[in-house]
Amino acid sequence: MLASALVLAIPACWANEAGTLSMGTSVNYSSGKYGTPTTTNITSIPFNVAYDKGPWTLKLSVPYVRITGASDVVVGVGKTSTLVPVIRTASGLGDVVAAATYNFYNDAASQFGADVTGKIKFGTADKAKGLGTGENDYSVMLDVYKKVNQITFFGGVGYNVLGSTAAIPLKNVFNVTAGSSLKLDDKSSLGLAYDYRQKSSLTSAAQSEMTAFYAYKFNKSWKTQAYLLKGFSDGSPDFGGGVSLAHAF
């Protein structure tokens, strides 16, 4: 699910300059066939920690994952084999993800900003259960933001170095994202984003999906976000959605 972590985050270029620690969780659900005859359902419940200080934003996500469906579908990759799959249900620790974002350009007059993000996906998920590849992935992403009145336009391009094995041979891929968000009032905003990632193996497909999202701040400490996702390729789920809750200290 490309967009869930991408478009629902507060842009680092408008983060509070005072150090802010936030913790939260979310429930994410997706369903799709991923090019197989069988529907695969995936639920992810991560515990998220973020720290904002000046131009830096640091994030850590530790998820619980449950998957029911074809045994040749791996979380985060899609279809990984041409063999006849069996139906299985598996659950456990997912891939832990750490990320650091640096806002290297921020012009208040023009309301334009640019960030660079480095991310490591640690292969902590059980590959025997299909919860992950069991390998580390490394990503770098360049994002730009432009605010016009109450609308923020954003876009980005990233490069992903994927851990490859003989059992799951993967290649490095590019991904792009583009979208916009509308500030409805001081507490709420909504938006739309499109994400695309190249196919990472001979058996998988490119990821192509659209995400609609809504964010609401109850007060200075609490906020919630919700999203709905529609996939347009065998590399993405047919549909998905989720809701999150976070508290800032």
Coordinates of C-alpha atoms in Angstrom, one line a residue:
M1 CA 0.0 0.0 0.0
L2 CA 2.0 2.9 -1.3
A3 CA 0.0 5.9 -0.2
S4 CA -0.9 5.1 3.3
A5 CA 2.5 6.2 4.7
L6 CA 3.1 8.8 2.0
V7 CA 0.2 11.2 1.7
L8 CA -1.2 11.0 5.3
A9 CA 2.0 12.4 6.9
I10 CA 2.3 16.1 7.7
P11 CA 4.9 17.6 5.3
A12 CA 8.2 18.2 7.1
C13 CA 8.5 21.6 5.6
W14 CA 5.6 22.8 7.7
A15 CA 6.3 20.9 10.9
N16 CA 6.5 22.6 14.3
E17 CA 10.1 24.0 14.7
A18 CA 10.0 23.0 18.4
G19 CA 10.8 19.4 19.0
T20 CA 7.5 17.3 19.0
L21 CA 7.2 13.6 19.9
S22 CA 4.1 11.8 18.7
M23 CA 2.9 8.2 19.1
G24 CA -0.1 6.4 17.6
T25 CA -1.5 3.4 15.8
S26 CA -3.6 2.6 12.8
V27 CA -5.7 -0.2 11.3
N28 CA -5.2 -0.8 7.6
Y29 CA -7.0 -3.4 5.5
S30 CA -6.7 -4.3 1.8
S31 CA -8.1 -6.9 -0.5
G32 CA -7.1 -8.0 -3.9
K33 CA -6.2 -11.0 -6.2
Y34 CA -2.7 -9.7 -7.3
G35 CA -2.9 -11.6 -10.6
T36 CA -4.0 -14.9 -8.9
P37 CA -7.4 -16.6 -8.9
T38 CA -7.7 -16.2 -5.2
T39 CA -8.5 -13.0 -3.1
T40 CA -5.9 -12.2 -0.6
N41 CA -6.8 -10.0 2.5
I42 CA -4.2 -8.2 4.5
T43 CA -4.6 -6.4 7.8
S44 CA -1.8 -4.3 9.3
I45 CA -1.8 -2.7 12.7
P46 CA 1.4 -0.7 13.3
F47 CA 2.6 1.2 16.3
N48 CA 4.1 4.5 15.1
V49 CA 6.5 6.9 16.7
A50 CA 7.6 10.2 15.1
Y51 CA 9.8 13.0 16.3
D52 CA 9.9 16.5 14.6
K53 CA 12.7 18.9 15.3
G54 CA 13.4 21.9 13.0
P55 CA 14.0 20.5 9.5
W56 CA 14.2 16.9 10.6
T57 CA 11.4 14.3 11.0
L58 CA 12.3 10.8 12.3
K59 CA 9.8 8.0 12.2
L60 CA 9.6 4.4 13.3
S61 CA 6.8 1.9 12.5
V62 CA 6.4 -1.6 14.1
P63 CA 3.5 -3.5 12.6
Y64 CA 1.4 -6.6 13.4
V65 CA 0.3 -8.2 10.1
R66 CA -2.3 -10.8 9.3
I67 CA -2.7 -12.2 5.8
T68 CA -5.3 -14.7 4.4
G69 CA -5.1 -15.9 0.8
A70 CA -2.8 -17.3 -1.8
S71 CA 0.5 -18.6 -0.5
D72 CA 2.4 -17.1 -3.4
V73 CA 1.4 -13.5 -2.5
V74 CA 3.9 -11.8 -0.2
V75 CA 3.1 -8.6 1.7
G76 CA 4.7 -5.6 0.0
V77 CA 5.6 -7.5 -3.2
G78 CA 2.5 -9.3 -4.6
K79 CA 2.7 -12.5 -6.6
T80 CA 6.1 -14.2 -6.3
S81 CA 5.7 -17.6 -8.0
T82 CA 4.2 -19.4 -11.0
L83 CA 3.5 -22.5 -8.9
V84 CA 0.0 -23.5 -7.9
P85 CA -0.7 -21.7 -4.6
V86 CA -2.5 -23.0 -1.5
I87 CA -4.8 -20.9 0.7
R88 CA -3.3 -20.0 4.1
T89 CA -3.7 -17.7 7.0
A90 CA -0.7 -16.3 8.8
S91 CA 0.0 -13.5 11.2
G92 CA 2.9 -12.0 13.3
L93 CA 5.4 -9.2 13.3
G94 CA 5.7 -7.4 10.0
D95 CA 8.6 -5.4 8.6
V96 CA 9.9 -2.7 10.9
V97 CA 10.4 0.6 9.0
A98 CA 12.6 3.5 10.0
A99 CA 12.7 6.8 8.1
A100 CA 14.4 10.2 8.3
T101 CA 13.2 13.2 6.4
Y102 CA 15.2 16.4 6.0
N103 CA 13.5 19.7 4.8
F104 CA 16.4 21.1 2.7
Y105 CA 14.4 24.0 1.1
N106 CA 11.5 26.0 2.6
D107 CA 10.5 29.4 1.2
A108 CA 7.8 30.9 3.3
A109 CA 7.0 33.7 0.8
S110 CA 6.2 31.4 -2.0
Q111 CA 4.9 28.6 0.2
F112 CA 7.2 26.1 -1.6
G113 CA 9.2 23.4 0.1
A114 CA 11.3 20.3 -0.7
D115 CA 12.2 17.3 1.4
V116 CA 14.5 14.3 1.0
T117 CA 13.7 11.1 2.9
G118 CA 15.8 8.0 3.5
K119 CA 14.0 4.8 4.6
I120 CA 15.0 1.3 5.7
K121 CA 12.6 -1.5 5.8
F122 CA 14.1 -4.2 8.0
G123 CA 13.3 -7.8 7.1
T124 CA 11.8 -8.7 10.4
A125 CA 8.6 -10.3 9.0
D126 CA 8.5 -14.1 8.7
K127 CA 9.2 -14.9 5.0
A128 CA 8.1 -18.6 5.5
K129 CA 4.6 -17.2 6.3
G130 CA 4.6 -14.8 3.4
L131 CA 4.6 -11.8 5.8
G132 CA 7.6 -10.3 4.0
T133 CA 10.7 -11.2 2.0
G134 CA 13.0 -11.6 5.0
E135 CA 15.4 -9.0 3.5
N136 CA 16.1 -5.4 4.1
D137 CA 15.0 -2.7 1.6
Y138 CA 16.5 0.7 1.2
S139 CA 14.7 3.7 -0.3
V140 CA 15.3 7.4 -1.0
M141 CA 12.6 9.9 -1.9
L142 CA 12.5 13.5 -3.1
D143 CA 9.2 15.3 -2.3
V144 CA 8.2 18.9 -3.2
Y145 CA 5.2 20.9 -1.9
K146 CA 3.5 24.0 -3.1
K147 CA 0.7 25.8 -1.2
V148 CA -1.8 28.0 -3.1
N149 CA -4.3 29.5 -0.8
Q150 CA -6.0 26.6 1.0
I151 CA -4.7 23.9 -1.4
T152 CA -1.3 22.1 -1.1
F153 CA 0.0 20.4 -4.2
F154 CA 2.6 17.7 -3.7
G155 CA 4.7 15.2 -5.7
G156 CA 7.7 13.0 -5.4
V157 CA 10.0 10.5 -7.0
G158 CA 11.8 7.7 -5.2
Y159 CA 14.2 4.8 -5.8
N160 CA 14.0 1.5 -4.0
V161 CA 16.8 -1.0 -3.5
L162 CA 15.0 -4.2 -2.7
G163 CA 16.5 -7.2 -0.9
S164 CA 16.6 -10.1 -3.4
T165 CA 17.0 -13.9 -2.8
A166 CA 17.0 -17.0 -4.9
A167 CA 13.5 -17.8 -3.7
I168 CA 12.2 -14.3 -4.3
P169 CA 14.3 -12.5 -6.9
L170 CA 13.6 -8.8 -6.9
K171 CA 15.0 -5.8 -8.9
N172 CA 15.4 -2.2 -7.9
V173 CA 12.5 0.1 -8.8
F174 CA 11.4 3.7 -9.1
N175 CA 8.1 5.1 -7.7
V176 CA 6.3 8.3 -8.2
T177 CA 3.5 10.1 -6.4
A178 CA 1.4 13.2 -7.1
G179 CA -1.7 14.7 -5.4
S180 CA -3.2 17.6 -3.5
S181 CA -4.9 18.4 -0.2
L182 CA -7.5 21.0 0.7
K183 CA -7.6 22.7 4.1
L184 CA -11.2 22.9 5.0
D185 CA -10.7 24.8 8.3
D186 CA -8.2 25.0 11.2
K187 CA -9.0 21.4 12.2
S188 CA -9.6 19.4 9.0
S189 CA -8.4 18.7 5.5
L190 CA -9.0 16.2 2.7
G191 CA -7.1 15.2 -0.4
L192 CA -6.4 12.8 -3.2
A193 CA -3.1 11.2 -4.3
Y194 CA -2.0 8.8 -7.1
D195 CA 1.0 6.4 -6.6
Y196 CA 2.9 4.3 -9.1
R197 CA 5.8 1.8 -8.6
Q198 CA 7.5 -0.3 -11.2
K199 CA 7.1 -4.1 -11.1
S200 CA 9.8 -5.6 -8.9
S201 CA 9.9 -9.2 -10.3
L202 CA 9.0 -11.3 -13.3
T203 CA 5.9 -12.6 -11.6
S204 CA 4.6 -9.4 -9.9
A205 CA 3.0 -6.4 -11.6
A206 CA 3.5 -2.6 -11.3
Q207 CA 1.7 -0.9 -8.5
S208 CA -0.9 1.7 -9.5
E209 CA -3.4 3.1 -7.0
M210 CA -5.4 6.2 -6.0
T211 CA -6.0 7.2 -2.4
A212 CA -8.5 9.6 -0.9
F213 CA -7.8 10.8 2.6
Y214 CA -9.3 12.9 5.4
A215 CA -7.5 14.3 8.4
Y216 CA -9.0 15.9 11.6
K217 CA -7.3 17.6 14.6
F218 CA -9.3 17.3 17.8
N219 CA -6.9 19.7 19.5
K220 CA -3.1 20.4 19.7
S221 CA -2.4 16.9 20.9
W222 CA -4.8 14.5 19.2
K223 CA -5.5 13.9 15.5
T224 CA -7.1 11.2 13.4
Q225 CA -6.7 10.3 9.7
A226 CA -8.7 8.0 7.4
Y227 CA -8.2 6.9 3.8
L228 CA -9.8 4.8 1.1
L229 CA -7.7 3.2 -1.6
K230 CA -8.5 1.9 -5.1
G231 CA -6.0 -0.2 -7.1
F232 CA -5.7 -0.2 -10.9
S233 CA -3.2 -3.0 -11.4
D234 CA -2.4 -6.6 -10.3
G235 CA 0.4 -5.2 -8.2
S236 CA -2.0 -3.3 -6.0
P237 CA -5.0 -4.4 -3.9
D238 CA -8.4 -4.0 -5.5
F239 CA -9.4 -1.8 -2.6
G240 CA -8.3 -0.9 0.8
G241 CA -8.8 1.6 3.7
G242 CA -7.7 2.5 7.1
V243 CA -7.9 4.9 10.1
S244 CA -5.2 6.2 12.4
L245 CA -5.0 8.0 15.7
A246 CA -2.0 9.9 17.0
H247 CA -1.1 11.9 20.1
A248 CA 1.6 14.6 20.2
F249 CA 3.5 15.3 23.5

